[in-house]
Amino acid sequence: MQILGKANMVALSFPSSFVSTNHDAPPEEFRWIASVFIGIVMCIIVYQVTGFISLLCFNGYSRLKKMERVEWKNRGFSTFHALVVAFASLYLLLLSDQFKEDSHGKSIINHTSTLSDTILGVSLGYFLSDLGMIFWHFPALGGWEYVLHHGLSMFSIFLSLMSGQGQIYILMVLFTESTTPFVNLRWYLDVAGQKNSKLYLCNGILLFLGWLVARIILFIIFFIHMLLHFDQVKQIFDLGFYSLLVVGPILALMNFFWFWKIAKGLVKTLSKARHNT
């Protein structure tokens, strides 16, 4: 009997919501689907609005190549999504009591809320939309590293949303999207021929500092939090538990690699600016 018990422990288990045979879907599942749909519609609307506003407000937009205009608009909804999820994650993790350790009388890895479910759904809709565009225009909007990043993000969000577990860690990772507006502004300035401007230099410094805080230091906090709460982390269903152990370090390594490239770019920009003066 003990041997059988151990065998069952090794087998991957899934939360009941993954294998439910009830054909009457609970209201929360409709909310999840609706939030994903809202995320996709949000991307479509912001994509179109970005193109419309850019045509009216930026003289150089009409002179861009077709693929540059596509990426310009793509980065518009990328920036919008980043701002939405970054502010929502900050609110849920620091300002609300939803993910405070002593609230709700249950394990922190089981803390959820309507807002957190909605944000995860919207974000899933964004990653689906962006990944679709990446594949459609591959590799113009990003190579395989973006496919890997988006794929891992979607997989993790989906598991957390469906199981209601580990949302605190998903929100931590979603907050790293706060660096995206700086990445996109850097691209906009480059395309607009403003690489020698003070704004480009200031944005580069803010990108370096923002990446250091939101994607390096925050991931260190992420792993420390997991280590300190590992007794609770082990309560996550098997696939979610092993995914958390694998996906987190992969994303951290990708962030370190990109941080190294950002640091090199900043050093080059600062050296060029000092030489010009």
PDB file of C-alpha atoms in Angstrom:
ATOM      1  CA  MET A   1       0.000   0.000   0.000  1.00  0.00           C
ATOM      2  CA  GLN A   2       2.844   2.400   0.790  1.00  0.00           C
ATOM      3  CA  ILE A   3       4.451   1.677  -2.579  1.00  0.00           C
ATOM      4  CA  LEU A   4       1.161   2.403  -4.358  1.00  0.00           C
ATOM      5  CA  GLY A   5       0.826   5.626  -2.379  1.00  0.00           C
ATOM      6  CA  LYS A   6       4.277   6.781  -3.478  1.00  0.00           C
ATOM      7  CA  ALA A   7       3.475   5.949  -7.089  1.00  0.00           C
ATOM      8  CA  ASN A   8       0.396   8.121  -6.908  1.00  0.00           C
ATOM      9  CA  MET A   9       2.460  10.960  -5.419  1.00  0.00           C
ATOM     10  CA  VAL A  10       4.851  10.825  -8.396  1.00  0.00           C
ATOM     11  CA  ALA A  11       2.078  10.857 -11.009  1.00  0.00           C
ATOM     12  CA  LEU A  12       1.100  14.310 -12.205  1.00  0.00           C
ATOM     13  CA  SER A  13      -2.132  15.495 -10.644  1.00  0.00           C
ATOM     14  CA  PHE A  14      -4.454  18.237 -11.850  1.00  0.00           C
ATOM     15  CA  PRO A  15      -6.879  20.476  -9.978  1.00  0.00           C
ATOM     16  CA  SER A  16     -10.507  19.446 -10.214  1.00  0.00           C
ATOM     17  CA  SER A  17     -11.374  22.405 -12.456  1.00  0.00           C
ATOM     18  CA  PHE A  18      -9.117  20.878 -15.151  1.00  0.00           C
ATOM     19  CA  VAL A  19     -10.961  17.573 -15.258  1.00  0.00           C
ATOM     20  CA  SER A  20     -14.493  18.535 -14.273  1.00  0.00           C
ATOM     21  CA  THR A  21     -17.200  16.714 -16.236  1.00  0.00           C
ATOM     22  CA  ASN A  22     -19.911  19.186 -15.254  1.00  0.00           C
ATOM     23  CA  HIS A  23     -21.327  20.616 -18.482  1.00  0.00           C
ATOM     24  CA  ASP A  24     -22.869  23.552 -16.630  1.00  0.00           C
ATOM     25  CA  ALA A  25     -19.823  25.798 -16.491  1.00  0.00           C
ATOM     26  CA  PRO A  26     -19.595  27.926 -13.322  1.00  0.00           C
ATOM     27  CA  PRO A  27     -19.885  31.725 -13.704  1.00  0.00           C
ATOM     28  CA  GLU A  28     -16.154  32.217 -13.092  1.00  0.00           C
ATOM     29  CA  GLU A  29     -15.293  30.250 -16.226  1.00  0.00           C
ATOM     30  CA  PHE A  30     -17.438  32.593 -18.294  1.00  0.00           C
ATOM     31  CA  ARG A  31     -15.603  35.477 -16.610  1.00  0.00           C
ATOM     32  CA  TRP A  32     -12.246  33.993 -17.585  1.00  0.00           C
ATOM     33  CA  ILE A  33     -13.303  33.542 -21.196  1.00  0.00           C
ATOM     34  CA  ALA A  34     -14.753  37.050 -21.261  1.00  0.00           C
ATOM     35  CA  SER A  35     -11.549  38.562 -19.870  1.00  0.00           C
ATOM     36  CA  VAL A  36      -9.428  36.787 -22.501  1.00  0.00           C
ATOM     37  CA  PHE A  37     -11.796  38.083 -25.180  1.00  0.00           C
ATOM     38  CA  ILE A  38     -11.556  41.596 -23.689  1.00  0.00           C
ATOM     39  CA  GLY A  39      -7.761  41.348 -23.855  1.00  0.00           C
ATOM     40  CA  ILE A  40      -7.894  40.446 -27.559  1.00  0.00           C
ATOM     41  CA  VAL A  41     -10.430  43.198 -28.356  1.00  0.00           C
ATOM     42  CA  MET A  42      -8.307  45.669 -26.360  1.00  0.00           C
ATOM     43  CA  CYS A  43      -5.302  44.854 -28.556  1.00  0.00           C
ATOM     44  CA  ILE A  44      -7.303  45.281 -31.776  1.00  0.00           C
ATOM     45  CA  ILE A  45      -8.777  48.626 -30.686  1.00  0.00           C
ATOM     46  CA  VAL A  46      -5.475  50.078 -29.412  1.00  0.00           C
ATOM     47  CA  TYR A  47      -3.715  48.838 -32.568  1.00  0.00           C
ATOM     48  CA  GLN A  48      -6.141  50.776 -34.758  1.00  0.00           C
ATOM     49  CA  VAL A  49      -6.233  53.854 -32.489  1.00  0.00           C
ATOM     50  CA  THR A  50      -2.423  53.981 -32.391  1.00  0.00           C
ATOM     51  CA  GLY A  51      -2.298  54.088 -36.182  1.00  0.00           C
ATOM     52  CA  PHE A  52      -5.003  56.760 -36.370  1.00  0.00           C
ATOM     53  CA  ILE A  53      -3.416  59.032 -33.751  1.00  0.00           C
ATOM     54  CA  SER A  54       0.067  58.539 -35.178  1.00  0.00           C
ATOM     55  CA  LEU A  55      -1.126  59.539 -38.642  1.00  0.00           C
ATOM     56  CA  LEU A  56      -2.581  62.766 -37.206  1.00  0.00           C
ATOM     57  CA  CYS A  57       0.162  63.689 -34.743  1.00  0.00           C
ATOM     58  CA  PHE A  58       3.449  62.417 -36.205  1.00  0.00           C
ATOM     59  CA  ASN A  59       4.520  63.694 -39.602  1.00  0.00           C
ATOM     60  CA  GLY A  60       7.056  60.936 -40.125  1.00  0.00           C
ATOM     61  CA  TYR A  61       4.556  58.113 -39.583  1.00  0.00           C
ATOM     62  CA  SER A  62       3.200  58.219 -43.147  1.00  0.00           C
ATOM     63  CA  ARG A  63       6.743  57.913 -44.503  1.00  0.00           C
ATOM     64  CA  LEU A  64       7.469  54.707 -42.622  1.00  0.00           C
ATOM     65  CA  LYS A  65       7.704  51.418 -44.463  1.00  0.00           C
ATOM     66  CA  LYS A  66       4.692  49.123 -44.252  1.00  0.00           C
ATOM     67  CA  MET A  67       6.349  46.729 -41.766  1.00  0.00           C
ATOM     68  CA  GLU A  68       7.539  49.639 -39.636  1.00  0.00           C
ATOM     69  CA  ARG A  69       3.961  50.922 -39.397  1.00  0.00           C
ATOM     70  CA  VAL A  70       2.796  47.457 -38.363  1.00  0.00           C
ATOM     71  CA  GLU A  71       5.419  47.268 -35.614  1.00  0.00           C
ATOM     72  CA  TRP A  72       4.655  50.871 -34.579  1.00  0.00           C
ATOM     73  CA  LYS A  73       1.013  49.940 -33.949  1.00  0.00           C
ATOM     74  CA  ASN A  74       1.959  46.591 -32.411  1.00  0.00           C
ATOM     75  CA  ARG A  75       4.122  48.365 -29.860  1.00  0.00           C
ATOM     76  CA  GLY A  76       1.180  50.662 -29.146  1.00  0.00           C
ATOM     77  CA  PHE A  77      -0.974  47.888 -27.710  1.00  0.00           C
ATOM     78  CA  SER A  78       2.106  46.319 -26.137  1.00  0.00           C
ATOM     79  CA  THR A  79       2.653  49.541 -24.170  1.00  0.00           C
ATOM     80  CA  PHE A  80      -1.025  49.794 -23.226  1.00  0.00           C
ATOM     81  CA  HIS A  81      -1.111  46.220 -21.925  1.00  0.00           C
ATOM     82  CA  ALA A  82       2.110  46.776 -19.968  1.00  0.00           C
ATOM     83  CA  LEU A  83       0.694  49.830 -18.194  1.00  0.00           C
ATOM     84  CA  VAL A  84      -2.590  48.080 -17.347  1.00  0.00           C
ATOM     85  CA  VAL A  85      -1.048  44.904 -15.893  1.00  0.00           C
ATOM     86  CA  ALA A  86       1.804  46.738 -14.136  1.00  0.00           C
ATOM     87  CA  PHE A  87      -0.543  49.080 -12.256  1.00  0.00           C
ATOM     88  CA  ALA A  88      -2.989  46.266 -11.498  1.00  0.00           C
ATOM     89  CA  SER A  89      -0.208  43.994 -10.218  1.00  0.00           C
ATOM     90  CA  LEU A  90       1.230  46.783  -8.077  1.00  0.00           C
ATOM     91  CA  TYR A  91      -2.189  47.450  -6.577  1.00  0.00           C
ATOM     92  CA  LEU A  92      -2.945  43.788  -5.878  1.00  0.00           C
ATOM     93  CA  LEU A  93       0.475  42.963  -4.425  1.00  0.00           C
ATOM     94  CA  LEU A  94       1.193  46.080  -2.366  1.00  0.00           C
ATOM     95  CA  LEU A  95      -1.874  48.270  -1.909  1.00  0.00           C
ATOM     96  CA  SER A  96      -4.699  45.767  -1.438  1.00  0.00           C
ATOM     97  CA  ASP A  97      -4.850  43.102   1.253  1.00  0.00           C
ATOM     98  CA  GLN A  98      -5.702  40.371  -1.250  1.00  0.00           C
ATOM     99  CA  PHE A  99      -2.242  38.818  -1.287  1.00  0.00           C
ATOM    100  CA  LYS A 100      -1.109  39.686   2.221  1.00  0.00           C
ATOM    101  CA  GLU A 101       0.114  36.668   4.094  1.00  0.00           C
ATOM    102  CA  ASP A 102      -2.239  36.867   7.072  1.00  0.00           C
ATOM    103  CA  SER A 103      -5.403  37.638   5.106  1.00  0.00           C
ATOM    104  CA  HIS A 104      -8.244  35.242   4.188  1.00  0.00           C
ATOM    105  CA  GLY A 105      -7.040  32.521   6.554  1.00  0.00           C
ATOM    106  CA  LYS A 106      -5.611  30.275   3.835  1.00  0.00           C
ATOM    107  CA  SER A 107      -2.328  29.478   2.134  1.00  0.00           C
ATOM    108  CA  ILE A 108      -0.961  32.435   0.190  1.00  0.00           C
ATOM    109  CA  ILE A 109      -0.607  30.344  -2.946  1.00  0.00           C
ATOM    110  CA  ASN A 110      -4.396  29.930  -2.995  1.00  0.00           C
ATOM    111  CA  HIS A 111      -5.216  33.643  -2.793  1.00  0.00           C
ATOM    112  CA  THR A 112      -7.286  34.890  -5.748  1.00  0.00           C
ATOM    113  CA  SER A 113      -9.751  37.670  -6.504  1.00  0.00           C
ATOM    114  CA  THR A 114     -12.073  38.736  -9.294  1.00  0.00           C
ATOM    115  CA  LEU A 115      -9.606  41.469 -10.253  1.00  0.00           C
ATOM    116  CA  SER A 116      -6.604  39.130 -10.352  1.00  0.00           C
ATOM    117  CA  ASP A 117      -8.544  36.589 -12.438  1.00  0.00           C
ATOM    118  CA  THR A 118      -9.568  39.352 -14.840  1.00  0.00           C
ATOM    119  CA  ILE A 119      -6.031  40.726 -15.162  1.00  0.00           C
ATOM    120  CA  LEU A 120      -4.658  37.257 -15.875  1.00  0.00           C
ATOM    121  CA  GLY A 121      -7.345  36.704 -18.510  1.00  0.00           C
ATOM    122  CA  VAL A 122      -6.716  40.065 -20.186  1.00  0.00           C
ATOM    123  CA  SER A 123      -2.989  39.379 -20.193  1.00  0.00           C
ATOM    124  CA  LEU A 124      -3.573  35.960 -21.717  1.00  0.00           C
ATOM    125  CA  GLY A 125      -5.606  37.650 -24.457  1.00  0.00           C
ATOM    126  CA  TYR A 126      -2.743  40.073 -25.087  1.00  0.00           C
ATOM    127  CA  PHE A 127      -0.109  37.336 -25.359  1.00  0.00           C
ATOM    128  CA  LEU A 128      -2.352  35.390 -27.754  1.00  0.00           C
ATOM    129  CA  SER A 129      -2.791  38.485 -29.936  1.00  0.00           C
ATOM    130  CA  ASP A 130       0.875  39.441 -29.906  1.00  0.00           C
ATOM    131  CA  LEU A 131       2.047  35.886 -30.538  1.00  0.00           C
ATOM    132  CA  GLY A 132      -0.374  35.645 -33.458  1.00  0.00           C
ATOM    133  CA  MET A 133       1.141  38.778 -34.990  1.00  0.00           C
ATOM    134  CA  ILE A 134       4.675  37.515 -34.352  1.00  0.00           C
ATOM    135  CA  PHE A 135       3.947  34.285 -36.223  1.00  0.00           C
ATOM    136  CA  TRP A 136       2.080  36.100 -39.017  1.00  0.00           C
ATOM    137  CA  HIS A 137       4.989  38.457 -39.678  1.00  0.00           C
ATOM    138  CA  PHE A 138       7.784  36.164 -38.467  1.00  0.00           C
ATOM    139  CA  PRO A 139      10.537  37.123 -37.825  1.00  0.00           C
ATOM    140  CA  ALA A 140       9.942  40.851 -38.401  1.00  0.00           C
ATOM    141  CA  LEU A 141       8.304  41.446 -34.982  1.00  0.00           C
ATOM    142  CA  GLY A 142      10.633  39.185 -33.018  1.00  0.00           C
ATOM    143  CA  GLY A 143      12.504  35.921 -33.218  1.00  0.00           C
ATOM    144  CA  TRP A 144      12.244  32.644 -31.361  1.00  0.00           C
ATOM    145  CA  GLU A 145      13.205  34.255 -28.047  1.00  0.00           C
ATOM    146  CA  TYR A 146       9.917  36.181 -28.152  1.00  0.00           C
ATOM    147  CA  VAL A 147       8.012  33.027 -29.045  1.00  0.00           C
ATOM    148  CA  LEU A 148       9.614  31.266 -26.061  1.00  0.00           C
ATOM    149  CA  HIS A 149       8.877  34.183 -23.719  1.00  0.00           C
ATOM    150  CA  HIS A 150       5.244  34.480 -24.812  1.00  0.00           C
ATOM    151  CA  GLY A 151       4.713  30.723 -24.829  1.00  0.00           C
ATOM    152  CA  LEU A 152       6.016  30.294 -21.294  1.00  0.00           C
ATOM    153  CA  SER A 153       4.011  33.308 -20.103  1.00  0.00           C
ATOM    154  CA  MET A 154       0.772  32.027 -21.626  1.00  0.00           C
ATOM    155  CA  PHE A 155       1.327  28.530 -20.251  1.00  0.00           C
ATOM    156  CA  SER A 156       1.966  29.821 -16.724  1.00  0.00           C
ATOM    157  CA  ILE A 157      -0.957  32.267 -16.770  1.00  0.00           C
ATOM    158  CA  PHE A 158      -3.323  29.579 -18.057  1.00  0.00           C
ATOM    159  CA  LEU A 159      -2.350  27.101 -15.330  1.00  0.00           C
ATOM    160  CA  SER A 160      -2.664  29.713 -12.585  1.00  0.00           C
ATOM    161  CA  LEU A 161      -5.974  31.045 -13.880  1.00  0.00           C
ATOM    162  CA  MET A 162      -7.579  27.623 -14.224  1.00  0.00           C
ATOM    163  CA  SER A 163      -6.292  26.273 -10.915  1.00  0.00           C
ATOM    164  CA  GLY A 164      -6.545  29.445  -8.817  1.00  0.00           C
ATOM    165  CA  GLN A 165      -3.082  28.711  -7.425  1.00  0.00           C
ATOM    166  CA  GLY A 166       0.191  30.639  -7.488  1.00  0.00           C
ATOM    167  CA  GLN A 167      -1.362  33.898  -8.690  1.00  0.00           C
ATOM    168  CA  ILE A 168       0.943  35.913  -6.440  1.00  0.00           C
ATOM    169  CA  TYR A 169       3.918  34.703  -8.495  1.00  0.00           C
ATOM    170  CA  ILE A 170       2.201  35.329 -11.825  1.00  0.00           C
ATOM    171  CA  LEU A 171       1.429  38.908 -10.725  1.00  0.00           C
ATOM    172  CA  MET A 172       5.073  39.425  -9.730  1.00  0.00           C
ATOM    173  CA  VAL A 173       6.145  38.374 -13.208  1.00  0.00           C
ATOM    174  CA  LEU A 174       3.452  40.502 -14.864  1.00  0.00           C
ATOM    175  CA  PHE A 175       4.781  43.555 -13.006  1.00  0.00           C
ATOM    176  CA  THR A 176       8.022  43.135 -14.974  1.00  0.00           C
ATOM    177  CA  GLU A 177       6.017  44.374 -17.978  1.00  0.00           C
ATOM    178  CA  SER A 178       6.477  47.857 -16.465  1.00  0.00           C
ATOM    179  CA  THR A 179       9.764  48.067 -18.399  1.00  0.00           C
ATOM    180  CA  THR A 180       8.017  47.543 -21.755  1.00  0.00           C
ATOM    181  CA  PRO A 181       7.066  51.230 -22.336  1.00  0.00           C
ATOM    182  CA  PHE A 182      10.756  52.179 -22.098  1.00  0.00           C
ATOM    183  CA  VAL A 183      11.711  49.420 -24.545  1.00  0.00           C
ATOM    184  CA  ASN A 184       9.050  50.586 -26.980  1.00  0.00           C
ATOM    185  CA  LEU A 185       9.953  54.277 -26.627  1.00  0.00           C
ATOM    186  CA  ARG A 186      13.536  53.395 -27.442  1.00  0.00           C
ATOM    187  CA  TRP A 187      12.357  51.736 -30.668  1.00  0.00           C
ATOM    188  CA  TYR A 188      10.082  54.685 -31.529  1.00  0.00           C
ATOM    189  CA  LEU A 189      12.928  57.178 -31.072  1.00  0.00           C
ATOM    190  CA  ASP A 190      15.275  55.011 -33.125  1.00  0.00           C
ATOM    191  CA  VAL A 191      12.809  54.782 -36.030  1.00  0.00           C
ATOM    192  CA  ALA A 192      12.133  58.530 -35.787  1.00  0.00           C
ATOM    193  CA  GLY A 193      15.861  59.258 -36.116  1.00  0.00           C
ATOM    194  CA  GLN A 194      16.216  60.544 -32.551  1.00  0.00           C
ATOM    195  CA  LYS A 195      19.067  58.306 -31.361  1.00  0.00           C
ATOM    196  CA  ASN A 196      21.225  61.348 -30.622  1.00  0.00           C
ATOM    197  CA  SER A 197      18.566  63.179 -28.621  1.00  0.00           C
ATOM    198  CA  LYS A 198      18.621  63.760 -24.871  1.00  0.00           C
ATOM    199  CA  LEU A 199      15.273  61.950 -24.628  1.00  0.00           C
ATOM    200  CA  TYR A 200      16.855  58.815 -26.092  1.00  0.00           C
ATOM    201  CA  LEU A 201      19.683  59.011 -23.553  1.00  0.00           C
ATOM    202  CA  CYS A 202      17.315  59.613 -20.604  1.00  0.00           C
ATOM    203  CA  ASN A 203      15.077  56.778 -21.739  1.00  0.00           C
ATOM    204  CA  GLY A 204      18.107  54.477 -21.939  1.00  0.00           C
ATOM    205  CA  ILE A 205      19.070  55.295 -18.350  1.00  0.00           C
ATOM    206  CA  LEU A 206      15.487  54.783 -17.131  1.00  0.00           C
ATOM    207  CA  LEU A 207      15.294  51.498 -19.049  1.00  0.00           C
ATOM    208  CA  PHE A 208      18.506  50.293 -17.391  1.00  0.00           C
ATOM    209  CA  LEU A 209      17.312  51.258 -13.903  1.00  0.00           C
ATOM    210  CA  GLY A 210      13.786  49.977 -14.497  1.00  0.00           C
ATOM    211  CA  TRP A 211      15.050  46.651 -15.797  1.00  0.00           C
ATOM    212  CA  LEU A 212      17.406  46.330 -12.840  1.00  0.00           C
ATOM    213  CA  VAL A 213      14.556  46.843 -10.366  1.00  0.00           C
ATOM    214  CA  ALA A 214      11.626  45.158 -12.137  1.00  0.00           C
ATOM    215  CA  ARG A 215      13.348  42.249 -13.868  1.00  0.00           C
ATOM    216  CA  ILE A 216      16.487  41.520 -11.849  1.00  0.00           C
ATOM    217  CA  ILE A 217      15.889  42.522  -8.221  1.00  0.00           C
ATOM    218  CA  LEU A 218      12.219  41.539  -8.393  1.00  0.00           C
ATOM    219  CA  PHE A 219      13.125  38.056  -9.631  1.00  0.00           C
ATOM    220  CA  ILE A 220      15.540  37.710  -6.719  1.00  0.00           C
ATOM    221  CA  ILE A 221      12.644  38.617  -4.389  1.00  0.00           C
ATOM    222  CA  PHE A 222      10.497  36.142  -6.354  1.00  0.00           C
ATOM    223  CA  PHE A 223      12.887  33.259  -5.625  1.00  0.00           C
ATOM    224  CA  ILE A 224      13.426  34.288  -1.994  1.00  0.00           C
ATOM    225  CA  HIS A 225       9.653  34.396  -1.460  1.00  0.00           C
ATOM    226  CA  MET A 226       9.315  30.927  -2.990  1.00  0.00           C
ATOM    227  CA  LEU A 227      12.081  29.585  -0.769  1.00  0.00           C
ATOM    228  CA  LEU A 228      10.592  31.068   2.406  1.00  0.00           C
ATOM    229  CA  HIS A 229       7.125  29.728   1.514  1.00  0.00           C
ATOM    230  CA  PHE A 230       8.237  26.450  -0.020  1.00  0.00           C
ATOM    231  CA  ASP A 231       6.031  24.446   2.325  1.00  0.00           C
ATOM    232  CA  GLN A 232       3.059  26.239   0.754  1.00  0.00           C
ATOM    233  CA  VAL A 233       4.478  26.161  -2.778  1.00  0.00           C
ATOM    234  CA  LYS A 234       4.602  22.353  -2.552  1.00  0.00           C
ATOM    235  CA  GLN A 235       0.812  22.370  -2.162  1.00  0.00           C
ATOM    236  CA  ILE A 236       0.396  23.533  -5.779  1.00  0.00           C
ATOM    237  CA  PHE A 237      -0.835  20.755  -8.073  1.00  0.00           C
ATOM    238  CA  ASP A 238       2.009  18.797  -9.679  1.00  0.00           C
ATOM    239  CA  LEU A 239       2.158  20.368 -13.142  1.00  0.00           C
ATOM    240  CA  GLY A 240       1.884  23.872 -11.679  1.00  0.00           C
ATOM    241  CA  PHE A 241       4.568  23.124  -9.069  1.00  0.00           C
ATOM    242  CA  TYR A 242       7.114  21.801 -11.562  1.00  0.00           C
ATOM    243  CA  SER A 243       6.273  24.561 -14.055  1.00  0.00           C
ATOM    244  CA  LEU A 244       6.969  27.168 -11.378  1.00  0.00           C
ATOM    245  CA  LEU A 245      10.353  25.576 -10.703  1.00  0.00           C
ATOM    246  CA  VAL A 246      11.259  25.514 -14.402  1.00  0.00           C
ATOM    247  CA  VAL A 247       9.591  28.559 -15.994  1.00  0.00           C
ATOM    248  CA  GLY A 248      10.746  31.036 -13.327  1.00  0.00           C
ATOM    249  CA  PRO A 249      14.473  30.359 -13.785  1.00  0.00           C
ATOM    250  CA  ILE A 250      14.140  30.349 -17.605  1.00  0.00           C
ATOM    251  CA  LEU A 251      12.481  33.774 -17.582  1.00  0.00           C
ATOM    252  CA  ALA A 252      15.091  35.027 -15.100  1.00  0.00           C
ATOM    253  CA  LEU A 253      17.930  33.894 -17.390  1.00  0.00           C
ATOM    254  CA  MET A 254      16.285  35.596 -20.363  1.00  0.00           C
ATOM    255  CA  ASN A 255      15.954  38.793 -18.337  1.00  0.00           C
ATOM    256  CA  PHE A 256      19.637  38.627 -17.325  1.00  0.00           C
ATOM    257  CA  PHE A 257      20.629  38.154 -20.967  1.00  0.00           C
ATOM    258  CA  TRP A 258      18.533  41.121 -22.123  1.00  0.00           C
ATOM    259  CA  PHE A 259      19.840  43.205 -19.185  1.00  0.00           C
ATOM    260  CA  TRP A 260      23.383  42.526 -20.344  1.00  0.00           C
ATOM    261  CA  LYS A 261      22.455  43.770 -23.843  1.00  0.00           C
ATOM    262  CA  ILE A 262      20.740  46.859 -22.383  1.00  0.00           C
ATOM    263  CA  ALA A 263      23.796  47.629 -20.254  1.00  0.00           C
ATOM    264  CA  LYS A 264      26.071  47.324 -23.297  1.00  0.00           C
ATOM    265  CA  GLY A 265      23.778  49.606 -25.288  1.00  0.00           C
ATOM    266  CA  LEU A 266      23.693  52.200 -22.509  1.00  0.00           C
ATOM    267  CA  VAL A 267      27.486  52.224 -22.191  1.00  0.00           C
ATOM    268  CA  LYS A 268      27.753  52.714 -25.955  1.00  0.00           C
ATOM    269  CA  THR A 269      25.195  55.549 -25.913  1.00  0.00           C
ATOM    270  CA  LEU A 270      26.886  57.301 -22.971  1.00  0.00           C
ATOM    271  CA  SER A 271      30.306  57.008 -24.620  1.00  0.00           C
ATOM    272  CA  LYS A 272      28.916  58.471 -27.855  1.00  0.00           C
ATOM    273  CA  ALA A 273      27.240  61.330 -25.989  1.00  0.00           C
ATOM    274  CA  ARG A 274      30.438  62.124 -24.072  1.00  0.00           C
ATOM    275  CA  HIS A 275      32.458  62.046 -27.308  1.00  0.00           C
ATOM    276  CA  ASN A 276      29.999  64.439 -29.011  1.00  0.00           C
ATOM    277  CA  THR A 277      30.330  66.935 -26.159  1.00  0.00           C
TER     278      THR A 277
END
